[in-house]
Short mmCIF file of C-alpha atoms in Angstrom, two decimals:
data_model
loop_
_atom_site.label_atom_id
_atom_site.label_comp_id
_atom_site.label_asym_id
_atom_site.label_seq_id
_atom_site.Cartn_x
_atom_site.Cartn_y
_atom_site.Cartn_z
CA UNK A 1 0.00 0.00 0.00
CA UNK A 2 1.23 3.56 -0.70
CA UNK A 3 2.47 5.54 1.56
CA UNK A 4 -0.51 8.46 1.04
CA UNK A 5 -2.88 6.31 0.53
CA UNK A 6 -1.71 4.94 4.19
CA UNK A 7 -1.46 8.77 5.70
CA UNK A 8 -4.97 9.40 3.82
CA UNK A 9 -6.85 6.67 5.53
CA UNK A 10 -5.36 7.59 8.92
CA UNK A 11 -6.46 11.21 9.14
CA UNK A 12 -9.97 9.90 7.89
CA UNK A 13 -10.11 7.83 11.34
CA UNK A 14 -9.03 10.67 13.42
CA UNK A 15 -12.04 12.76 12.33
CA UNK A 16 -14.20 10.39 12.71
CA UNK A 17 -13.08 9.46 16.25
CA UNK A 18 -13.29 13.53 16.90
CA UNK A 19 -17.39 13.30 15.41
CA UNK A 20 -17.90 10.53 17.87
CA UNK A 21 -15.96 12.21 20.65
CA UNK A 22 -18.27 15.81 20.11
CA UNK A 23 -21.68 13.83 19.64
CA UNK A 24 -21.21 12.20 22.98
CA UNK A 25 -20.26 15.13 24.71
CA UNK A 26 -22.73 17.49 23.16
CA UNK A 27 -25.56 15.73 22.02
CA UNK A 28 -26.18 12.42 23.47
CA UNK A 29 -29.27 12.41 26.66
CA UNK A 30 -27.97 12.61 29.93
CA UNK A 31 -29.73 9.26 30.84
CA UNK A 32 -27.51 7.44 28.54
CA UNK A 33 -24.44 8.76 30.13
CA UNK A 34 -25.57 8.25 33.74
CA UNK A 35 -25.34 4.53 32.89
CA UNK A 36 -21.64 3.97 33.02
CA UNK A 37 -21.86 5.70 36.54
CA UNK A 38 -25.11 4.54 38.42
CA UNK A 39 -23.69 2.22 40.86
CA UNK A 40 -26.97 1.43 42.52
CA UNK A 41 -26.54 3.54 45.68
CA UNK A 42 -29.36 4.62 47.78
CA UNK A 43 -30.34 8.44 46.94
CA UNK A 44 -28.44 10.50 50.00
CA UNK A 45 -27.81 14.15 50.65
CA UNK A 46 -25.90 13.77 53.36
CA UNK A 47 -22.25 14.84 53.03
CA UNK A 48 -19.09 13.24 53.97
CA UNK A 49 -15.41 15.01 55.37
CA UNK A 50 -12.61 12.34 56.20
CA UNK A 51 -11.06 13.66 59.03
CA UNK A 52 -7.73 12.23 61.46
CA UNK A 53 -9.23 10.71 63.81
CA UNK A 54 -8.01 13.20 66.92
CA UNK A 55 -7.56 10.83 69.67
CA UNK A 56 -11.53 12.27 71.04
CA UNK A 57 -10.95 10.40 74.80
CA UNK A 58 -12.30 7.04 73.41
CA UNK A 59 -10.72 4.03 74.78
CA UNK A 60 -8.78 1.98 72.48
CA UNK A 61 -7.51 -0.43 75.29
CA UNK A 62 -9.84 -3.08 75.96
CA UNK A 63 -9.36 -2.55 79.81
CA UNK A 64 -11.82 -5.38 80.76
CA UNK A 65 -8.97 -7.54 78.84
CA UNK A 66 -7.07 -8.90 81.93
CA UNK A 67 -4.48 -10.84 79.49
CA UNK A 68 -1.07 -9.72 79.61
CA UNK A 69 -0.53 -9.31 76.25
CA UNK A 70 -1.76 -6.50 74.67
CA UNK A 71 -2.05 -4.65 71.34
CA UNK A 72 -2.35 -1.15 72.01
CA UNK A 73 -2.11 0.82 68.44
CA UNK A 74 -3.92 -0.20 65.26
CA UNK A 75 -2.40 2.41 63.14
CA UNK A 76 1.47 2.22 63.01
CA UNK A 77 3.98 3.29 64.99
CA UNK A 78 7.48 4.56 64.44
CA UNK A 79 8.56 5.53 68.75
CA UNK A 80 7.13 5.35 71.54
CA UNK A 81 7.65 5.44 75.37
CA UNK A 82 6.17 4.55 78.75
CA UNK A 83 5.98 8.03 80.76
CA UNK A 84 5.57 8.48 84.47
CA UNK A 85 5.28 12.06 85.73
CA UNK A 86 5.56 11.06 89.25
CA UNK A 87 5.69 7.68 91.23
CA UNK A 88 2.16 7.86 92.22
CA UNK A 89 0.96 8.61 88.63
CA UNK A 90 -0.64 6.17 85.93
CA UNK A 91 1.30 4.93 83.38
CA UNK A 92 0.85 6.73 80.31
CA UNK A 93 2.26 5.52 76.65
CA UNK A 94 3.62 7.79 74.50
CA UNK A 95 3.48 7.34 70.63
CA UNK A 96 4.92 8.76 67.40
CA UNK A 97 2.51 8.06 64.32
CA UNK A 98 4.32 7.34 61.30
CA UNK A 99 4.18 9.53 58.52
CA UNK A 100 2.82 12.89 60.60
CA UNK A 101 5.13 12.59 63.66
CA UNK A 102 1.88 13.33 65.54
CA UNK A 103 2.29 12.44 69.16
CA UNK A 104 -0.65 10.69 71.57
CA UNK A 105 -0.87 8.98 74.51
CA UNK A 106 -2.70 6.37 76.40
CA UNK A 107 -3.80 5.60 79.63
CA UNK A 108 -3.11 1.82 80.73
CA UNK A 109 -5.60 2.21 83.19
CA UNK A 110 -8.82 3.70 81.68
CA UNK A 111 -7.46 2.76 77.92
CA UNK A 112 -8.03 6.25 76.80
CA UNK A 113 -6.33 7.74 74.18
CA UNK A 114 -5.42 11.71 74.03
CA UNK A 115 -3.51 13.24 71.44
CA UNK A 116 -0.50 15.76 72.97
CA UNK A 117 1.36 17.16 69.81
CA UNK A 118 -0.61 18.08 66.51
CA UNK A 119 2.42 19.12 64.92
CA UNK A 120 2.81 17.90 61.45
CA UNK A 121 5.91 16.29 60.23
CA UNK A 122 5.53 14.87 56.78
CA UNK A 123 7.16 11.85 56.33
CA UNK A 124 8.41 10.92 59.81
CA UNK A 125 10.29 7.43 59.88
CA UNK A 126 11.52 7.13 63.28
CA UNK A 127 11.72 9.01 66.48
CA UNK A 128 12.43 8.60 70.61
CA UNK A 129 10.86 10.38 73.19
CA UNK A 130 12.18 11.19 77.03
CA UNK A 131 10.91 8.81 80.11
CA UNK A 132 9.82 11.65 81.56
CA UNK A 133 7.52 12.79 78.54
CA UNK A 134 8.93 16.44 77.75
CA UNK A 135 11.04 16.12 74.34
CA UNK A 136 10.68 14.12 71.74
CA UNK A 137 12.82 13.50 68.48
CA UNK A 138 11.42 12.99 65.38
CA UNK A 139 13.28 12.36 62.44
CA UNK A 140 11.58 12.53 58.66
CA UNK A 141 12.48 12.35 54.98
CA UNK A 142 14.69 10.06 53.36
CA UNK A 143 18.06 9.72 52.21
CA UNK A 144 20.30 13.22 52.22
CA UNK A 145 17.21 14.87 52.66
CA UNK A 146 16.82 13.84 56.20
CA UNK A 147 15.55 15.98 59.25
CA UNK A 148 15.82 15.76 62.94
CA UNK A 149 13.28 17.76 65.00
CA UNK A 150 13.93 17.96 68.66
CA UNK A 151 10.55 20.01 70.60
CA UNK A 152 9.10 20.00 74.16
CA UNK A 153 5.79 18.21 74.76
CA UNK A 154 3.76 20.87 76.09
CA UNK A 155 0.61 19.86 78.60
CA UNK A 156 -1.31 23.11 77.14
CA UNK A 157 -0.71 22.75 73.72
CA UNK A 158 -1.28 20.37 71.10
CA UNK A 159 1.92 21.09 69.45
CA UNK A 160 5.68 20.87 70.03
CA UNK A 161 6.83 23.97 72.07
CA UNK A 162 10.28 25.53 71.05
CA UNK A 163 11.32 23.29 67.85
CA UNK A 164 14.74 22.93 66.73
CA UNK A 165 16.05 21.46 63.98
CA UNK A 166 19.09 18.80 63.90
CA UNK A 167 20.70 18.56 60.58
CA UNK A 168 23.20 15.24 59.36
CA UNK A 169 21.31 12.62 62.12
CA UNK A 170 22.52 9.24 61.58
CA UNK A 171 21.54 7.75 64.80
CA UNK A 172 19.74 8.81 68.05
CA UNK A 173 18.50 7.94 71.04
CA UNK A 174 16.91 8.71 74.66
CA UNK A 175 18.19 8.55 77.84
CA UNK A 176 17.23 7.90 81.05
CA UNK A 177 17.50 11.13 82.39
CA UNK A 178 15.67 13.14 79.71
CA UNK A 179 18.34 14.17 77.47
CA UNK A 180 19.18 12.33 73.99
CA UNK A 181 22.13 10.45 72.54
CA UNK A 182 22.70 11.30 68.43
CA UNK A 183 25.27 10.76 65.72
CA UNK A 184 26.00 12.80 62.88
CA UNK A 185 27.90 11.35 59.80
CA UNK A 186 30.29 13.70 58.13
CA UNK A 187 31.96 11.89 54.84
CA UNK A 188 33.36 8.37 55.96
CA UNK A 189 32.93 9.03 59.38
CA UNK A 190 30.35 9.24 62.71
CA UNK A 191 30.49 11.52 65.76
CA UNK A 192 28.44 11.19 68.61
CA UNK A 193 27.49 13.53 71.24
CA UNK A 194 24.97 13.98 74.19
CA UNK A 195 22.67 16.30 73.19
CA UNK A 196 20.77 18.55 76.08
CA UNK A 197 17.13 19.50 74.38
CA UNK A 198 16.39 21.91 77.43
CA UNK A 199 19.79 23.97 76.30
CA UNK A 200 20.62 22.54 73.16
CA UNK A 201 24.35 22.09 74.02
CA UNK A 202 26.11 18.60 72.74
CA UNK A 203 29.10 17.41 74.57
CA UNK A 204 31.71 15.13 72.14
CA UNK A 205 31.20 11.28 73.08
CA UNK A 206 33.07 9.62 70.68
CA UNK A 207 34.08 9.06 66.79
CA UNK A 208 34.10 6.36 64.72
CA UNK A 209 36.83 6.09 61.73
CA UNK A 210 33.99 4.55 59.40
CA UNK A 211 30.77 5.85 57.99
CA UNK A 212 28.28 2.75 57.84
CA UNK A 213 27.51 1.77 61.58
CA UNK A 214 25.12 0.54 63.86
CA UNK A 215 24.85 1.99 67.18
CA UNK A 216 23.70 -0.02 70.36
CA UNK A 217 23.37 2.83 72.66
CA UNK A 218 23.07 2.50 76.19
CA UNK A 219 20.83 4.27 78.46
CA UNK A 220 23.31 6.84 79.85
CA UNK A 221 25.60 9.01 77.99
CA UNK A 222 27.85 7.41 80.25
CA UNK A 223 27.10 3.72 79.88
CA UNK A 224 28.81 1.26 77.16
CA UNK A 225 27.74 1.64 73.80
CA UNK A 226 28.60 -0.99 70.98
CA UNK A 227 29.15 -0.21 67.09
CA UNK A 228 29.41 -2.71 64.18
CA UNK A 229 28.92 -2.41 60.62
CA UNK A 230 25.81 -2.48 58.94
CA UNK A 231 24.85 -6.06 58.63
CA UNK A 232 25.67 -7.96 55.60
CA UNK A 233 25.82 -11.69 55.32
CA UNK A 234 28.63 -11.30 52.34
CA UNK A 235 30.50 -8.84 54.59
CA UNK A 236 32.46 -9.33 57.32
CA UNK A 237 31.80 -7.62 61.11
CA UNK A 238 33.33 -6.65 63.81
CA UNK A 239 32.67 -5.37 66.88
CA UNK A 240 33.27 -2.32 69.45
CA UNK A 241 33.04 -0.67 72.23
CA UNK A 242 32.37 2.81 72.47
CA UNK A 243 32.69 5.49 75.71
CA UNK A 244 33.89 9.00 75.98
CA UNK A 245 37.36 7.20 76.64
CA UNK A 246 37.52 6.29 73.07
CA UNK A 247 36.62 3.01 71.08
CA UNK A 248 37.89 -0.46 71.72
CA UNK A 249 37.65 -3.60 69.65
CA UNK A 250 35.92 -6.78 71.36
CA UNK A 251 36.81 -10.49 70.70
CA UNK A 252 33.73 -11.06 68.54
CA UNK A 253 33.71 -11.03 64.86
CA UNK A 254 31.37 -12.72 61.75
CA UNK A 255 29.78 -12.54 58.46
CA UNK A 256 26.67 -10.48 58.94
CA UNK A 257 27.33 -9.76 62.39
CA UNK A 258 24.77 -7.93 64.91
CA UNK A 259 24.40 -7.14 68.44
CA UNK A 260 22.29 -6.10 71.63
CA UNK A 261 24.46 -5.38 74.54
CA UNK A 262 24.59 -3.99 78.35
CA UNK A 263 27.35 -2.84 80.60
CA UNK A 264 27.51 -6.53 81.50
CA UNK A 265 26.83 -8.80 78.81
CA UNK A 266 26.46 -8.71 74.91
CA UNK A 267 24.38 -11.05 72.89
CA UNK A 268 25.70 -11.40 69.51
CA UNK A 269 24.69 -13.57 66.18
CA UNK A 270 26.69 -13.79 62.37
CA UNK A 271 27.13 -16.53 59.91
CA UNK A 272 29.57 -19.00 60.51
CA UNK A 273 30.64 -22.22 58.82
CA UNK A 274 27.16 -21.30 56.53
CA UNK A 275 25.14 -21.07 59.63
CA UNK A 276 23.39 -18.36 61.58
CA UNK A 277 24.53 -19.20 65.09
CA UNK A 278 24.74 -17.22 67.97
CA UNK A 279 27.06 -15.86 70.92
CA UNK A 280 27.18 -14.32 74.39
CA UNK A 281 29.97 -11.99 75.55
CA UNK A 282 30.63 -11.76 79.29
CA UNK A 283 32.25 -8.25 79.94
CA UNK A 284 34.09 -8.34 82.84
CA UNK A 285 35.61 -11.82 81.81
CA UNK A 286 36.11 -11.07 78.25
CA UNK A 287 34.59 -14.31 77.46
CA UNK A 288 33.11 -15.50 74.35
CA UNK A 289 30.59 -18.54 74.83
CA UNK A 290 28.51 -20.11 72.15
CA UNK A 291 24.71 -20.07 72.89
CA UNK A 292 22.76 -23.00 72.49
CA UNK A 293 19.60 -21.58 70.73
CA UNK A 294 20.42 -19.08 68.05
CA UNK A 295 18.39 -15.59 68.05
CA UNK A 296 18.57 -12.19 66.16
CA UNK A 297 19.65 -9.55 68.14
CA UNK A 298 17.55 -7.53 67.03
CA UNK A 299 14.64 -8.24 68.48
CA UNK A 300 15.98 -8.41 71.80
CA UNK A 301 16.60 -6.27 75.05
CA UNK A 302 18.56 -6.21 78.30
CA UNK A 303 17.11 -6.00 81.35
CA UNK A 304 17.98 -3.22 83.94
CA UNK A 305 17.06 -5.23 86.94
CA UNK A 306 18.46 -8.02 86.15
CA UNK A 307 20.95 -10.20 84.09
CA UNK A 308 18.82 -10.92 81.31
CA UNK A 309 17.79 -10.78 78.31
CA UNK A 310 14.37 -11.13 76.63
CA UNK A 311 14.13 -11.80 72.87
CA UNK A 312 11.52 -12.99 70.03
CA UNK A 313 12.18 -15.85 68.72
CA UNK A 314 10.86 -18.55 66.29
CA UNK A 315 9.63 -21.98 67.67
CA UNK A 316 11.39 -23.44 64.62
CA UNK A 317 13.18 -20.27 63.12
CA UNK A 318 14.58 -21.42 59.74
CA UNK A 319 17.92 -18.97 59.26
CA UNK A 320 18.82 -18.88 56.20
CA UNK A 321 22.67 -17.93 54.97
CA UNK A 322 21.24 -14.45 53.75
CA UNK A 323 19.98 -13.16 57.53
CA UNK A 324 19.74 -11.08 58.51
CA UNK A 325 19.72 -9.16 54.53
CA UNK A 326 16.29 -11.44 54.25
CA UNK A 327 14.75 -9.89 56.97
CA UNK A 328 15.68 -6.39 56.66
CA UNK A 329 14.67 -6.43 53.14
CA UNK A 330 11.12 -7.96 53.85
CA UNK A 331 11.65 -11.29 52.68
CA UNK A 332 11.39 -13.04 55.16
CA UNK A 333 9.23 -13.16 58.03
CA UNK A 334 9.22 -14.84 61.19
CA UNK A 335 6.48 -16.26 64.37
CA UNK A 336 7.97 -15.14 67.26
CA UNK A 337 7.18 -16.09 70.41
CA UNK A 338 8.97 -14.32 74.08
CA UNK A 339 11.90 -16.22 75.90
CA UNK A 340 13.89 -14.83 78.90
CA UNK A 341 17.65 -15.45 78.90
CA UNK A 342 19.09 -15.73 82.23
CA UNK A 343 22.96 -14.54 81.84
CA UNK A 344 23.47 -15.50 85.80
CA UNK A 345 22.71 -19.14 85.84
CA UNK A 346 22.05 -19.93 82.18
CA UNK A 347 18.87 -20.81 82.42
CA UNK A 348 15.88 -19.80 79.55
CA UNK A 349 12.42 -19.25 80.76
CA UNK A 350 9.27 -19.34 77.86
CA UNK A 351 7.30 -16.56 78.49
CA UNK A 352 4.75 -16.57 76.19
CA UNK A 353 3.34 -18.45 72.73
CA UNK A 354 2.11 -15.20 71.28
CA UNK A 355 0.13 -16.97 68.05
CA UNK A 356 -1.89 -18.83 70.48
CA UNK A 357 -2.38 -16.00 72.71
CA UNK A 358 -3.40 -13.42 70.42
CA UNK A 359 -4.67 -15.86 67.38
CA UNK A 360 -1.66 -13.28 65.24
CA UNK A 361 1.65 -13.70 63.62
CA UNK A 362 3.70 -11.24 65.24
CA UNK A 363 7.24 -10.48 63.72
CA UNK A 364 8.83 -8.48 66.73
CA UNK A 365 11.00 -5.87 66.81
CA UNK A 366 12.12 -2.67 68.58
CA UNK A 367 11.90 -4.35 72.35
CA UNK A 368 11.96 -1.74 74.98
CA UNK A 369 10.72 -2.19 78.69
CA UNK A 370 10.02 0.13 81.25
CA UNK A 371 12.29 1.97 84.06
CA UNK A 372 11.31 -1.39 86.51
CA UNK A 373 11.32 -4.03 84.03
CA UNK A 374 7.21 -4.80 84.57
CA UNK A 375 6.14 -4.48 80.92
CA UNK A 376 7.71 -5.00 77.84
CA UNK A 377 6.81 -2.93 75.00
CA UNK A 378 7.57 -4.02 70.89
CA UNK A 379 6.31 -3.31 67.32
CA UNK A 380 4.83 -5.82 64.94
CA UNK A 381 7.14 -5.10 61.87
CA UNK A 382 3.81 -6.96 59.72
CA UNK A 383 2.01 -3.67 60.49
CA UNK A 384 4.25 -1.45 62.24
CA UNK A 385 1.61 -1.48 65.37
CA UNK A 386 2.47 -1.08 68.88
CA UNK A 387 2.08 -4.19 71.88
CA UNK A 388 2.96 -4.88 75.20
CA UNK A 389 3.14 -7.70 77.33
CA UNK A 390 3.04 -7.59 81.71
CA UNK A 391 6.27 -9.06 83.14
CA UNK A 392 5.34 -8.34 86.40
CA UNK A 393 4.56 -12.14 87.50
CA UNK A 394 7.95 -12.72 85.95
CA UNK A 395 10.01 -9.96 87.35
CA UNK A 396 11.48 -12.30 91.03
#
């Protein structure tokens, strides 16, 4: 076929896809249009406004639930933190809603839920706030682009009070006393201070000679702190100590190495010999012991009242000779349930089967507990919501 002959026949469809196109729009009934959209809905003038839902006093703790597992959030959660303002006060937790850095709390007692800060921080990905409830650090955006806002929780307004800005945050986190513990990365390097939200001064902790790190902070500026490289299971890790006396290299080393630590003891898990196996550090002796069950470090915690550690783990967890890459990347996910790790006398106490408790699959991760060690506190990295689980009974 010719070429205009081809070119001819082309523009002749165009037009008549136009004519179609105008009669439809100009001339054809409006009950023939209206078919394509009648979905069948019941005639209603009554208009609709999505809204946030405020926090309005409503209870979203089943406080009639006497079990001592809990979920508390069913929106996610990227920080949080129990608060006591006294010793005679209720326990109140704090929480940092992903993606607005909106803060709320809840009451364990009457399960009612109030929200504290209504300041808006698009995109927020992580954040800490103080045990005593006053500051909170909120970090949002991605990459290079990434912002640290440091503000006081006010009781009279529903917004952060006196915001500051914290530029280059690699790390961060709260401390016992109120104040916060961050990192800033500068080229192929980290610095750490102790940063003092009611002045905003930062005294020099330490530096580390490489720029992809994990920090294990402690819960003092004072206290140990432990560094590795970002986990890899192709790349070899090793591990340190970190004070404001300088850095120091401990006797444990592996492919894809991680670790959880205290001023006593740290827990520690990499791939040997192509297996995902896991060790225990004593401090004072210098000691490197294998452990007989292997766990990921991160999802566990130390105790403050006692030698021991309490992690998720799997009943059969199938580690693979990628993790921890699998899990970080989403891959893989695993049924934990709660086990206790006694450092002292070496014994491991099952605390709870969490699928047959709650009828869920919980993947846990960010373990904190409380000043006393009654309740523990994690997220479900499935949904990014918030739990807690009484270890009162447990706490001898």
């Amino acid at each position: 076929m010719k070429r205009p002959l081809i070119i001819i026949i082309g523009v002749v469809l165009v037009f008549i896809l136009i004519g179609a196109w105008m009669y439809v729009l100009f001339f054809m009934e409006s009950s023939d249009t209206n078919t394509f959209a009648d979905l069948n809905f019941e005639n209603s003038t009554e208009e609709f406004t999505e809204v946030e839902n405020m926090g309005g006093g409503e209870p979203i703790v089943n406080v009639n639930d006497l079990s001592r597992l809990r979920q508390l959030t069913t929106t996610p959660v990227v920080g949080f933190q129990e608060v006591m303002k006294n010793s005679s006060s209720t326990p109140l937790v704090y929480y940092i809603s992903a993606g607005t850095g909106h803060i709320f709390s809840i009451d364990l007692e009457t399960g009612e839920e109030k929200r504290v800060s209504g300041t808006t921080i698009p995109s927020t990905e992580s954040g800490v706030i103080t045990p005593d409830g006053q500051y909170a650090l909120i970090q949002s955006g991605f990459g290079s682009t990434k912002e640290a806002t440091v503000g006081m929780i006010s009781a009279d307004e529903d917004q952060l009070v006196g915001e500051v800005t914290l530029n280059n945050i690699y790390s961060f986190s709260e401390t016992a006393s109120g104040t916060f513990l961050i990192a800033r990365k500068s080229d192929n390097s980290v610095s750490a201070s102790h940063y003092l939200p009611a002045s905003g001064e930062e005294v020099s902790l330490f530096s580390v000679p490489f720029g992809e790190v994990v920090i294990d902070w402690g819960t003092q500026a004072t206290d140990n702190h432990y560094l590795y490289p970002k986990p890899n299971s192709l790349l070899e890790g090793y591990l340190y100590q970190a004070s404001n006396k300088g850095i120091k290299r401990l006797p444990v080393d592996g492919f894809g190495l991680s670790a959880k630590g205290s001023n006593d003891y740290v827990i520690s898990s990499s791939q040997a010999n192509k297996k995902y196996s896991t060790q225990i550090l004593n401090m004072s002796e210098n000691f490197v012991s294998n452990y007989r069950l292997d766990v990921m470090p991160e999802k566990c915690v130390s105790l403050s009242t006692r030698l021991s550690f309490i992690c998720g783990i799997s009943d059969s967890p199938s580690y693979s000779q990628q993790t921890p890459d699998d899990w970080y990347q989403g891959t893989v996910s695993y049924n934990d349930d709660l086990l206790e790790i006694n450092l002292k006398d070496g014994v491991n106490s099952y605390l709870l089967d969490i699928e047959e408790e709650s009828g869920r699959i919980l993947d846990i991760t960010n373990l904190e507990t409380n000043q006393d060690d009654s309740r523990l506190y994690f997220i479900n990295k499935n949904d990014g919501t918030l739990w807690s689980y009484l270890l009162t009974e447990n706490n001898n």
